[in-house]
Coordinates of C-alpha atoms (C1' of nucleotides) in Angstrom, one line a residue:
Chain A
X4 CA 0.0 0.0 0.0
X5 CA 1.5 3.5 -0.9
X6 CA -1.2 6.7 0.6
X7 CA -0.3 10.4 -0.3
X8 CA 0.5 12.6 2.7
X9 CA -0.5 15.6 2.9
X10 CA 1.6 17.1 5.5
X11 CA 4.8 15.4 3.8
X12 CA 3.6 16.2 0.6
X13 CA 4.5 12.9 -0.5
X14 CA 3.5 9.4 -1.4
X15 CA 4.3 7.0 0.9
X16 CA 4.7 3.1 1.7
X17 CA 2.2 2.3 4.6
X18 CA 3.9 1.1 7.3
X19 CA 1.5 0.2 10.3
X20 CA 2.5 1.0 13.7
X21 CA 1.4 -2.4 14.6
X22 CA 2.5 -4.8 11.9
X23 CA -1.3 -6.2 10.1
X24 CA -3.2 -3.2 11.4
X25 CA -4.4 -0.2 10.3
X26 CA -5.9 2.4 12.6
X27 CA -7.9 5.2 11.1
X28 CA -9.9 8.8 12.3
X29 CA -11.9 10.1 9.7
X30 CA -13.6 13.7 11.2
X31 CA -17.4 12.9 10.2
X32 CA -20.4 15.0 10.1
X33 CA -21.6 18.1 12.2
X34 CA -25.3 16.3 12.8
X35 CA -27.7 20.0 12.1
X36 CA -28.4 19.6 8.6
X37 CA -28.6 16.9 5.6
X38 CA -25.9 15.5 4.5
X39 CA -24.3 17.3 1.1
X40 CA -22.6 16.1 -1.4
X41 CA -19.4 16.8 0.1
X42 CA -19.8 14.1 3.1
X43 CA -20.7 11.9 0.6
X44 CA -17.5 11.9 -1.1
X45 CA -15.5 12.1 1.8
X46 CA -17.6 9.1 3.1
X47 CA -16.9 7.1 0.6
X48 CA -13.2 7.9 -0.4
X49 CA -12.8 6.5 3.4
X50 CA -15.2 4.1 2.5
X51 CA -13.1 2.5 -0.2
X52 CA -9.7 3.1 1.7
X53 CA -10.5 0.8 4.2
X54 CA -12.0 -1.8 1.9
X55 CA -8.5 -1.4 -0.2
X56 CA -6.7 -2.2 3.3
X57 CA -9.0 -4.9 4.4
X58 CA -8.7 -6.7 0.8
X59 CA -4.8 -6.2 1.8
X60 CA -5.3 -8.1 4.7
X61 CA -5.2 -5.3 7.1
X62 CA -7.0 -6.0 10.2
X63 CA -8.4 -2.1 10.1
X64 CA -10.2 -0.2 12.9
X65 CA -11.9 2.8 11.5
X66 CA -13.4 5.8 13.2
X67 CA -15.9 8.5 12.1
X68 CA -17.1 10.9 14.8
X69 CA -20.6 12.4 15.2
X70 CA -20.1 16.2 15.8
X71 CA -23.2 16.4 18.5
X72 CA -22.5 19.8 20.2
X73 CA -22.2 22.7 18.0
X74 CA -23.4 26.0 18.4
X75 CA -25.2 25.6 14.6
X76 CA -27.4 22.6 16.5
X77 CA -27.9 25.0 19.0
X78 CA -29.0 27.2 17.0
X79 CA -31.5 25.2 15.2
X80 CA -32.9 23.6 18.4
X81 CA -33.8 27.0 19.6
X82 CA -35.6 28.1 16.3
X83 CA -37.3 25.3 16.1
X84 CA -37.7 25.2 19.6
X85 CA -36.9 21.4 19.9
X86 CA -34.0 19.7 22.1
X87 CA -30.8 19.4 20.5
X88 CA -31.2 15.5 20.9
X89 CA -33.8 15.4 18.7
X90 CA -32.4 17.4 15.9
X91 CA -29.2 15.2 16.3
X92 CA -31.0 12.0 16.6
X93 CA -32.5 13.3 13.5
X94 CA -29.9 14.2 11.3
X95 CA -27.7 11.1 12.4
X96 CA -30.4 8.5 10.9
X97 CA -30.6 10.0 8.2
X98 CA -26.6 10.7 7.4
X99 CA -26.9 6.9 7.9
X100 CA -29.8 5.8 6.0
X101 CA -27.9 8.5 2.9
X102 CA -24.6 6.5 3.3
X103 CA -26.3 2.9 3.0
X104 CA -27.9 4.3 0.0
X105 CA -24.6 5.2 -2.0
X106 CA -22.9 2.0 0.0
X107 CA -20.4 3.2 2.6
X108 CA -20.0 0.9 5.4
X109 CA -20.4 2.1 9.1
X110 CA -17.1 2.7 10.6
X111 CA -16.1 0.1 13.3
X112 CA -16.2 2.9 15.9
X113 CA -18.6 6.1 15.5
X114 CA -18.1 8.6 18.8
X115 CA -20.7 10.9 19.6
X116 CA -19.0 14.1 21.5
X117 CA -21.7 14.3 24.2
X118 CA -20.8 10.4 24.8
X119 CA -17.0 12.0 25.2
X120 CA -17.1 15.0 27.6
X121 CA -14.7 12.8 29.8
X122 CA -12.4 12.4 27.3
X123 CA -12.1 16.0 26.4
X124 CA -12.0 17.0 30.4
X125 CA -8.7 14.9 30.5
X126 CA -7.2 16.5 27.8
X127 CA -8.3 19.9 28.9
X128 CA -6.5 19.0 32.4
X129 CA -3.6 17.6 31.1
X130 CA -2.8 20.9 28.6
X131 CA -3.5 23.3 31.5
X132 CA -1.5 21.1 34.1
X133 CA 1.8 21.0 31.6
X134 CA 1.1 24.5 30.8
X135 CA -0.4 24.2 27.6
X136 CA -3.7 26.1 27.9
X137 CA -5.1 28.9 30.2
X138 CA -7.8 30.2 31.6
X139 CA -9.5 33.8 31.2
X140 CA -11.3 35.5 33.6
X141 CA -14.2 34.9 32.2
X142 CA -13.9 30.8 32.3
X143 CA -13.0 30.4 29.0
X144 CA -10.0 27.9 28.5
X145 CA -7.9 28.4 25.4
X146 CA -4.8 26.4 24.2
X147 CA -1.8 28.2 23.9
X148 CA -0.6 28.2 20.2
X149 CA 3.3 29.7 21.3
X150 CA 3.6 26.9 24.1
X151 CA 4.0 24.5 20.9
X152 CA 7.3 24.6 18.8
X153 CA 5.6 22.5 16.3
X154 CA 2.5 24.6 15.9
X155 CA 1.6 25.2 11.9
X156 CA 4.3 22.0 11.4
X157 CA 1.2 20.5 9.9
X158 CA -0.1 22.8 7.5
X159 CA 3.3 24.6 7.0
X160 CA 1.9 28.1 7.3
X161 CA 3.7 31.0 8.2
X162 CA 2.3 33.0 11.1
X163 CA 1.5 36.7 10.1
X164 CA -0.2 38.5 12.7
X165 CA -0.8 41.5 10.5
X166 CA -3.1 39.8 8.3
X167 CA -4.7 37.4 10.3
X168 CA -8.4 37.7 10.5
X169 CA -9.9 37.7 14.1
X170 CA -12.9 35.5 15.0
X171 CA -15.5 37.3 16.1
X172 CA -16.4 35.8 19.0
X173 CA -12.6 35.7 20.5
X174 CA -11.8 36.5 23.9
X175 CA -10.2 39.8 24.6
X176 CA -7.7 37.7 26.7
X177 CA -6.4 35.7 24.8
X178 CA -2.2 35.4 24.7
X179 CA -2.6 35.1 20.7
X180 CA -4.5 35.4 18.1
X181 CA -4.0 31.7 17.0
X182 CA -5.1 30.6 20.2
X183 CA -8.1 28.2 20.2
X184 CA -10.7 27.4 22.7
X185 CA -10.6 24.3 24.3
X186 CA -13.7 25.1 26.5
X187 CA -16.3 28.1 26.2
X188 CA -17.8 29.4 29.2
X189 CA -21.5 29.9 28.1
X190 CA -23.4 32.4 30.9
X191 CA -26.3 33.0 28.6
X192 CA -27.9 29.6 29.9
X193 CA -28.9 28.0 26.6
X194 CA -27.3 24.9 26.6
X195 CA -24.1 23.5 29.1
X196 CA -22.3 20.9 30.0
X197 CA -20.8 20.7 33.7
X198 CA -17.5 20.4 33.4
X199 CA -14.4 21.0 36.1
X200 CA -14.2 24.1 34.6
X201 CA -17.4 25.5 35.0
X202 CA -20.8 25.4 32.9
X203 CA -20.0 25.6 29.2
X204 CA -19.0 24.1 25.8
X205 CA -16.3 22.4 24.3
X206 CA -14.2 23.4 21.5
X207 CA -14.7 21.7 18.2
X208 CA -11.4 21.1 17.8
X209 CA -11.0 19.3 20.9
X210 CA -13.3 16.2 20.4
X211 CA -11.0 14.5 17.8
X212 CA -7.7 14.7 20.0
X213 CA -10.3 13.3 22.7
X214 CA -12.0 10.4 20.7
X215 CA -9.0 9.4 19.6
X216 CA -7.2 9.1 22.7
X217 CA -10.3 7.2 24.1
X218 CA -10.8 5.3 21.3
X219 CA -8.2 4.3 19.1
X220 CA -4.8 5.7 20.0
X221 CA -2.0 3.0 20.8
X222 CA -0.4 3.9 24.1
X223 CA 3.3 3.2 23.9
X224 CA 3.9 4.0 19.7
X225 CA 5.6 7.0 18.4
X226 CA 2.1 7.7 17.0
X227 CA -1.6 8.0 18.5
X228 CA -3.1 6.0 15.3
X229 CA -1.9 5.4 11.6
X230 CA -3.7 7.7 9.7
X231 CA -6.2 11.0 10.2
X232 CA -8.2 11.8 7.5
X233 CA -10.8 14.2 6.3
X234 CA -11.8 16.8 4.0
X235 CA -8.9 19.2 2.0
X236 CA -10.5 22.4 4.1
X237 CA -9.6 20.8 7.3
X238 CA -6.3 20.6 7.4
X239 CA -6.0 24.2 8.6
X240 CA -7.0 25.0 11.5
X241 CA -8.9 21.9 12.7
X242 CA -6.4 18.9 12.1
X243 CA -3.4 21.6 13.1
X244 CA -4.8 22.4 15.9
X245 CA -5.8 19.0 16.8
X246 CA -2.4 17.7 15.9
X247 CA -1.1 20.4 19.0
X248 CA -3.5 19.2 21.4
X249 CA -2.5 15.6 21.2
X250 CA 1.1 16.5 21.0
X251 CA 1.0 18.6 24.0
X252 CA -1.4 16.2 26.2
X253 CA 0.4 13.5 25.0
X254 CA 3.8 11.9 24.3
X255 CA 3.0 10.8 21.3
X256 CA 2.3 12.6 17.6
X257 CA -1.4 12.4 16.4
X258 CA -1.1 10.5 13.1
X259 CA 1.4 8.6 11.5
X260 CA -0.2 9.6 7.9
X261 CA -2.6 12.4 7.2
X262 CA -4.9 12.0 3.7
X263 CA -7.1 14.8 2.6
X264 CA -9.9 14.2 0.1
X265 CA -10.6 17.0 -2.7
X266 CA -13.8 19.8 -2.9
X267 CA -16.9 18.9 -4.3
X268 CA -17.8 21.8 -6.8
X269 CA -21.8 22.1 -8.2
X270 CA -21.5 23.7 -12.2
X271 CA -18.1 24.9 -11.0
X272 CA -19.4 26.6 -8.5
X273 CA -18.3 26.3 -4.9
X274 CA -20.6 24.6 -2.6
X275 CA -20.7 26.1 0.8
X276 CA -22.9 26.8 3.8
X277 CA -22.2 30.6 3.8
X278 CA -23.5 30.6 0.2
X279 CA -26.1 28.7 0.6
X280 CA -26.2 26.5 -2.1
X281 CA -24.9 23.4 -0.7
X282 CA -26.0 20.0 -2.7
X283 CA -28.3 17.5 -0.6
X284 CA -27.6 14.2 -1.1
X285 CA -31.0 13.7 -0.5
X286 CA -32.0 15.3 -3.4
X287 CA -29.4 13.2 -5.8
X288 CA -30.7 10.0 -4.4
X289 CA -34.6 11.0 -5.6
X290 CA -32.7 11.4 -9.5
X291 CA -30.3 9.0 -9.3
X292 CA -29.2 5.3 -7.5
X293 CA -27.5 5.6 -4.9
X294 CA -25.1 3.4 -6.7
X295 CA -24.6 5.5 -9.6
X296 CA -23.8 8.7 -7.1
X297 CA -21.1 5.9 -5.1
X298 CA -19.7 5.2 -8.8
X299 CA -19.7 9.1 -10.4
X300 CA -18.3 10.9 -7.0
X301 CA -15.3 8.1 -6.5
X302 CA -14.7 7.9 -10.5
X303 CA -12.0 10.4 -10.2
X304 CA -8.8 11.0 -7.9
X305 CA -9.9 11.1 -4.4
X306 CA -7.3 14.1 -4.1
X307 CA -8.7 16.3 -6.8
X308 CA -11.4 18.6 -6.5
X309 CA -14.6 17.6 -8.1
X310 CA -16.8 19.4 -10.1
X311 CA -20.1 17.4 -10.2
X312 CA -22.7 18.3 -12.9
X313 CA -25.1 15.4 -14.3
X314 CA -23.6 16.0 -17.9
X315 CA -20.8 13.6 -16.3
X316 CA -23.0 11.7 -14.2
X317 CA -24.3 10.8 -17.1
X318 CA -21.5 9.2 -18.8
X319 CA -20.8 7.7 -15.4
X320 CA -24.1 6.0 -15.3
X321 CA -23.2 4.4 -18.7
X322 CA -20.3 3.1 -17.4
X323 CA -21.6 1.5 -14.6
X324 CA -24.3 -0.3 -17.1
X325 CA -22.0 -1.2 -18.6
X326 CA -20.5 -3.7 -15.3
X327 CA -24.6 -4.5 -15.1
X328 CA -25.1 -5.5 -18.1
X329 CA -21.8 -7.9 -17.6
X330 CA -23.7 -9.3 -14.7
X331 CA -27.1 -9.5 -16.5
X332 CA -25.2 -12.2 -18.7
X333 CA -23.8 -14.4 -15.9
X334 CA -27.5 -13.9 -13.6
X335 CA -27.9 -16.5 -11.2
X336 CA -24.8 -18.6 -11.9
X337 CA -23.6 -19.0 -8.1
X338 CA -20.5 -17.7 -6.3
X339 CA -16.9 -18.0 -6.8
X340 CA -13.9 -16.4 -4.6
X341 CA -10.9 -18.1 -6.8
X342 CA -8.0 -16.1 -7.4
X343 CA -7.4 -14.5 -10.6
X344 CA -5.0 -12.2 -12.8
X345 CA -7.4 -9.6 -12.8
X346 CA -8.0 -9.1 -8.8
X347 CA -4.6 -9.4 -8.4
X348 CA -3.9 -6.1 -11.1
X349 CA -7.1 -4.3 -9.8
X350 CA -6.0 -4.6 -6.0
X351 CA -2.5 -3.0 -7.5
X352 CA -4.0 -0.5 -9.0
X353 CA -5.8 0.6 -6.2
X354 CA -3.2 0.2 -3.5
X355 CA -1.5 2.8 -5.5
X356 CA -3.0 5.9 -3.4
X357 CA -6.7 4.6 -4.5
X358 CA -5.8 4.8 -8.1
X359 CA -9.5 4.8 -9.0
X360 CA -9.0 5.4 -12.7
X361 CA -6.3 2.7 -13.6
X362 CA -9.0 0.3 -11.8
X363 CA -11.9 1.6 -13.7
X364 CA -9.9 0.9 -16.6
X365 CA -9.2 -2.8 -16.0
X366 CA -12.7 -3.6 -15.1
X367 CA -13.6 -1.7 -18.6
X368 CA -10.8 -4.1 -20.1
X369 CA -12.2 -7.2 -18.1
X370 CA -15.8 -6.3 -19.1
X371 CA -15.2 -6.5 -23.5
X372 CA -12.8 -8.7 -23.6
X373 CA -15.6 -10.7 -21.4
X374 CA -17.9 -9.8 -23.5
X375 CA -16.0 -10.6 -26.5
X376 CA -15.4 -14.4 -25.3
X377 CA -19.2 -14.8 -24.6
X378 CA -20.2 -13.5 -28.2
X379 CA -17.5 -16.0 -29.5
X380 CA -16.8 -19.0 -27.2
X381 CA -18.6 -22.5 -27.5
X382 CA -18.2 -23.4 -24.0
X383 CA -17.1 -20.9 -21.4
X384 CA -17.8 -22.7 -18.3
X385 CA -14.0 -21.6 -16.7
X386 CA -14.4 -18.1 -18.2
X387 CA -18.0 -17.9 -16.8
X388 CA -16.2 -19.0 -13.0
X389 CA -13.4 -16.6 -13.6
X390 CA -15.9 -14.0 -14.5
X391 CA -18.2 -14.4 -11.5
X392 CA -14.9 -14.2 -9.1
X393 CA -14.1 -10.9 -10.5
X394 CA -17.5 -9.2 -10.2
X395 CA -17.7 -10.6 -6.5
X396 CA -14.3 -8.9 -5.8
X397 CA -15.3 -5.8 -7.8
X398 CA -18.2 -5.6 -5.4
X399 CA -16.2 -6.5 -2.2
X400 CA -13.5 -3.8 -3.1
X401 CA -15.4 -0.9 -4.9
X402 CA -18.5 -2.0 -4.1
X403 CA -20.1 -1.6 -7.2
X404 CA -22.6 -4.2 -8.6
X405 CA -24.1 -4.9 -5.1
X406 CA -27.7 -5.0 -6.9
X407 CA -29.4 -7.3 -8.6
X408 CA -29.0 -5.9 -12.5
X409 CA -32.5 -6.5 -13.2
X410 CA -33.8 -3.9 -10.8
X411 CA -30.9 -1.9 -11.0
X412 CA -32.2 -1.1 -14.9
X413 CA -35.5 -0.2 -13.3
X414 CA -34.9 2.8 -10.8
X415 CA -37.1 5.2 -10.7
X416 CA -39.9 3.1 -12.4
X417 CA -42.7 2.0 -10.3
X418 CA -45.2 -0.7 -9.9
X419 CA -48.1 0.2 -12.2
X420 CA -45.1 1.5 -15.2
X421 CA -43.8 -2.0 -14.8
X422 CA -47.5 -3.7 -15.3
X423 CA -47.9 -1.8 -18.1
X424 CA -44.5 -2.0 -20.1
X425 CA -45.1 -5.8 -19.7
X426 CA -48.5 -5.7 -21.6
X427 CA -47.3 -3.7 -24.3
X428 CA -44.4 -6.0 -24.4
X429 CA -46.1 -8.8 -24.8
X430 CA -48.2 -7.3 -27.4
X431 CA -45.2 -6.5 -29.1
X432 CA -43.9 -10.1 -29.3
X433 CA -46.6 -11.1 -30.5
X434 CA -46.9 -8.4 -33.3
X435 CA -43.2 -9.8 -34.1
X436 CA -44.2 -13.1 -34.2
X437 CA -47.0 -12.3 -36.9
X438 CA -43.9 -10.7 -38.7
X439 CA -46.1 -7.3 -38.2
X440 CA -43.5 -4.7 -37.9
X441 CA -45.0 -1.8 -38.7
X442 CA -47.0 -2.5 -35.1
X443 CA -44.3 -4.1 -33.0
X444 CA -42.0 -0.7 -34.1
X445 CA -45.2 1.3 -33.1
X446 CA -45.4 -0.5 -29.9
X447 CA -41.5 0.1 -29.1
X448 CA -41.8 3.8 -30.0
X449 CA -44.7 3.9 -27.1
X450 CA -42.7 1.9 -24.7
X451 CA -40.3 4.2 -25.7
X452 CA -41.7 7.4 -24.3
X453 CA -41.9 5.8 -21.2
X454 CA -38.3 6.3 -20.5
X455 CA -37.6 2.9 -21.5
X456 CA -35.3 1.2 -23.7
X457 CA -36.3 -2.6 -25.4
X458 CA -33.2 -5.0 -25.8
X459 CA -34.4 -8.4 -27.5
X460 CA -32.3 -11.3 -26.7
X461 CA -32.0 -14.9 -27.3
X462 CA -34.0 -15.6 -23.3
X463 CA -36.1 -13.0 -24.3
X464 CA -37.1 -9.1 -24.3
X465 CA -35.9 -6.9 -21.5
X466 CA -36.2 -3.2 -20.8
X467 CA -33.7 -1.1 -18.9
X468 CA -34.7 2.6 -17.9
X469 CA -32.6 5.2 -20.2
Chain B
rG11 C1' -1.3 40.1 1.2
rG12 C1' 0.4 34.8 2.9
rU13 C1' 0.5 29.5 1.8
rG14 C1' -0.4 25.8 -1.6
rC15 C1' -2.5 23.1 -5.8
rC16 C1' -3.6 22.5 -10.9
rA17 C1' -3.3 23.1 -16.6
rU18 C1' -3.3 15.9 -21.0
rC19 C1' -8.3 14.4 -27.3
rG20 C1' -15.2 17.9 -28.1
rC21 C1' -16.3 16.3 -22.5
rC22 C1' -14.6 13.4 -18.0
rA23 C1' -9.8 11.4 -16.7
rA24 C1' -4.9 8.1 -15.7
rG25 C1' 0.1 8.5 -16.6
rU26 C1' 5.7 12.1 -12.8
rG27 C1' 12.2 10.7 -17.4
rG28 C1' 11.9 6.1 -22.2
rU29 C1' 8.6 7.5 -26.5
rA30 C1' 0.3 9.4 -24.6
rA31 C1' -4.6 4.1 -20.2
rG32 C1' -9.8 4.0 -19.8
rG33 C1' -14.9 6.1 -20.2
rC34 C1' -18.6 9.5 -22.7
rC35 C1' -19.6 11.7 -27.4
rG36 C1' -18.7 11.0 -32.9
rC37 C1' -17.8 8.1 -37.5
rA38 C1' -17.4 3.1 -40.0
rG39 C1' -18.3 -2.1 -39.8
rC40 C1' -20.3 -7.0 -37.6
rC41 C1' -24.7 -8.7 -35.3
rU42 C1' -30.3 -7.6 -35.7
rG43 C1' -36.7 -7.9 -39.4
rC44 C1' -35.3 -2.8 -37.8
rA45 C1' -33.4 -1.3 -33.3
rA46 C1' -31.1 -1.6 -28.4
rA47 C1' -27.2 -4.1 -26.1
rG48 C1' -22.5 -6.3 -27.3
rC49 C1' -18.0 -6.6 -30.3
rU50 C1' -14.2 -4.6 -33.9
rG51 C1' -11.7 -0.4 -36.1
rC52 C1' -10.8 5.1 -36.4
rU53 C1' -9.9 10.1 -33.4
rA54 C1' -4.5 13.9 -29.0
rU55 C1' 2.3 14.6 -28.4
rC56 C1' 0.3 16.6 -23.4
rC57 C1' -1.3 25.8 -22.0
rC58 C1' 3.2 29.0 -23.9
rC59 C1' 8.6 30.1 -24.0
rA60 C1' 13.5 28.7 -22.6
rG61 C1' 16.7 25.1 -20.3
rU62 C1' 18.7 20.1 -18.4
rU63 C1' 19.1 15.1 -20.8
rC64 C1' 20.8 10.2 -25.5
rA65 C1' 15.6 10.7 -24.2
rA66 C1' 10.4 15.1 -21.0
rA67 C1' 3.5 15.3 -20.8
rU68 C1' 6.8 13.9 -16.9
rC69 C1' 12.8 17.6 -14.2
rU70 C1' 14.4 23.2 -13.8
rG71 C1' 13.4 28.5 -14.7
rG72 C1' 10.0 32.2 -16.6
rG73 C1' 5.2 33.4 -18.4
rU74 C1' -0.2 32.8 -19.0
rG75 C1' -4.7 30.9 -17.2
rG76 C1' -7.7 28.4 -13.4
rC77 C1' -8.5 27.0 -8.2
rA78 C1' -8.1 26.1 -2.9
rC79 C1' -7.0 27.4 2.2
rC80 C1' -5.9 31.6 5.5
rU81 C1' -13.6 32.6 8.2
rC82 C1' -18.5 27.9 9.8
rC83 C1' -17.5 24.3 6.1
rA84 C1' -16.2 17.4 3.8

RNA sequence: GGUGCCAUCGCCAAGUGGUAAGGCCGCAGCCUGCAAAGCUGCUAUCCCCAGUUCAAAUCUGGGUGGCACCUCCA
């Protein structure tokens, strides 16, 4: 396995702190709104790392948090005037129910910061009692950027005081601009947590460091856990600053490796909150199969930003049918895990830094010349085997071609369309069978305006939604 | 202003020193009653300029053009 580093700035061989394991953080959702398009891809380029690892034979424990204190849930609870439970219960479902849709596999470990308040109170202590973090008068606690000689090691910045931007909420006693809170006193009453340092909030930053330290972090290594990943935006501040916590509290580094997946751009255009034009997912799953959104968001570089528009949806859909349509032909021929060449290559490919593009170009090679040898072939009984093994590992890997391909043609259609294209297919065979074309084209060019594209075969006529 | 990334066929997109993968679109053919699907064939010298090298899309320098982070954000 070679991952890119983004705080090296290099590729690098994997080497596991414990030899056969793979520890990874990935920084998950802040639970006040749907899920966009964004978390998707993030989900699933984290999704697919730890499958690549696992088919490596990595025994790999991977973390997402739950972001469940925020002042933005706050927020929302209060408008709506509901608990903040509730709105996070809420909006964690349904991040779930959206990431079983496009096929991302829970994480082994999923922390919730209210389920982690200890954690974060230790870390808190530990900063303050080694001289890390102080206190304002006002209760605050912030972490003390100069107390760290590695600060901005991460993100290689440059500190200039003259044109950084205060926050607008920062404490007039704070040592340093850079500073961050560890915990907010909040007087206003809204919504606290006890803590040993009075009624308040925790920083956001500070849950990670927390989690991970509770969670997953090895005790006596060099390193608290293998790799940290998350989106490209958060390597500055939120992993730096999380990287100074853990360093300071600790005696050990945060991560070994740190990976940062790409933007998601809509038309070219920046998605963001402040803008207000963020991208459900929700709203992609009512166009499109979840499937087809797993396939079109990982079909490029994890690292580069993405610029999705359904122009290239599209063309990623008919790639994708492309795999079905493969599996259409070998329907209901049993299982097979043998080994062959073309697992072997595709696993390659994609331990190269999730080359997703060399391995979508093997399976397009494995699909024709499959293809091909079915067209041609007399008996195929070993290719057919071979075949079946490679879709099965295609669909353990890269999880694409979970579905059955019959119903995976028909998304989108419901239960009355269905009755009806079957009538007026039936009506067409029969108008073939009397040799009456003229009608059986008719019939086609109705079916047609369903949406819904006729393919006659030797075992009969099938339809697939265009 | 600071830091960093990118620029490959009409579109999407690999390739980081050895002579340009793959997909979409398009064209031609095979197959088909006709289609669809499938298969076969055809389509780029890599933003510009200079340099290093036997050899560069790949390295260096300089341009030009995009973009990101520095503020909640995946």
């Amino acid at each position: 396995m070679h991952i890119f580093d983004s705080v090296q700035k290099t590729k690098r061989k994997f080497e596991p702190l414990v030899i056969g394991k793979a520890t990874l953080y990935v920084c998950g959702p802040t639970v006040y709104d749907d899920a966009h398009l964004g978390h998707a891809k993030s989900a699933l380029v984290f999704d697919l790392l730890t499958r690549v690892f696992r088919a490596n034979g990595y025994e790999v424990t991977y973390a997402r948090n739950i972001t469940d204190i925020d002042d933005k849930i706050i927020k929302k609870a209060i408008e709506q005037k509901k608990d903040i439970k509730s709105i996070t219960d809420f909006y964690t479902e349904a991040f779930h129910a959206e990431m079983e849709q496009i096929g991302v596999q829970r994480p082994d470990i999923e922390p919730k910061a209210t389920e982690s308040l200890d954690a974060m109170f230790t870390l808190i202590q530990k900063l303050i009692a080694s001289g890390h973090a102080y206190k304002t008068s006002d209760g605050d606690v912030y972490f003390d950027t100069q107390s760290d000689h590695e600060y901005l090691s991460l993100s290689h910045r440059v500190q200039d005081e003259s044109q950084r931007q205060e926050r607008v909420e920062s404490s007039e006693e704070k040592k340093n601009p850079a500073d961050f809170a560890l915990w907010k006193n909040v007087k206003d009453g809204s919504v606290t947590f006890d803590s040993p340092f009075g009624a308040g909030r925790p920083g956001w930053h500070l849950e990670c460091s927390a989690m991970i330290e509770k969670h997953l972090a090895y005790k006596d290594k060099p390193y608290a856990i293998d790799i940290h990943g998350g989106g490209a935006d958060l390597l500055f501040p939120h992993h730096e600053n999380e990287a100074a916590q853990t360093r300071c509290a600790t005696k050990h580094e945060l991560a070994n490796y740190w990976m940062h997946n790409g933007f998601v751009n809509i038309d070219g255009e920046k998605m963001s909150k402040s803008l207000g034009n963020s991208f459900f997912l929700k709203d992609a799953l009512r166009e499109y199969d979840g499937e087809v959104l797993r396939f079109y968001l990982l079909s490029s570089h994890y690292r580069s930003n993405f610029n999705f528009n359904t122009h290239d949806l599209e063309a990623s859909k008919k790639r994708l049918d492309r795999l079905y349509r493969l599996k259409k032909r070998l329907f209901g021929l049993g299982a097979n895990n043998e080994e062959t060449p073309f697992k072997k290559e595709l696993l390659t490919a994609l331990s190269d830094d999730l080359n997703i593009s060399a391995a979508l170009a093997l399976i397009d090679e494995m699909i024709a010349h499959a293809n091909e040898t079915l067209d041609t072939a007399g008996k195929h009984k070993a290719l057919k085997k071979e075949l079946i093994a490679n879709l099965a590992y295609i669909e353990e890997v890269l999880g694409f071609g979970v579905k059955n391909p019959y119903e995976y043609f028909q998304f989108g259609v419901d239960e009355a369309t269905k009755q009806k294209l079957s009538e007026l297919i039936e009506a067409r065979n029969e108008a073939k069978k009397a040799k009456d074309f003229e009608r059986s084209d008719a019939l086609r060019e109705e079916i047609l305006s369903f949406g819904v594209q006729l393919m006659d075969t030797p075992h009969g006529t099938f339809w697939e939604k265009v």
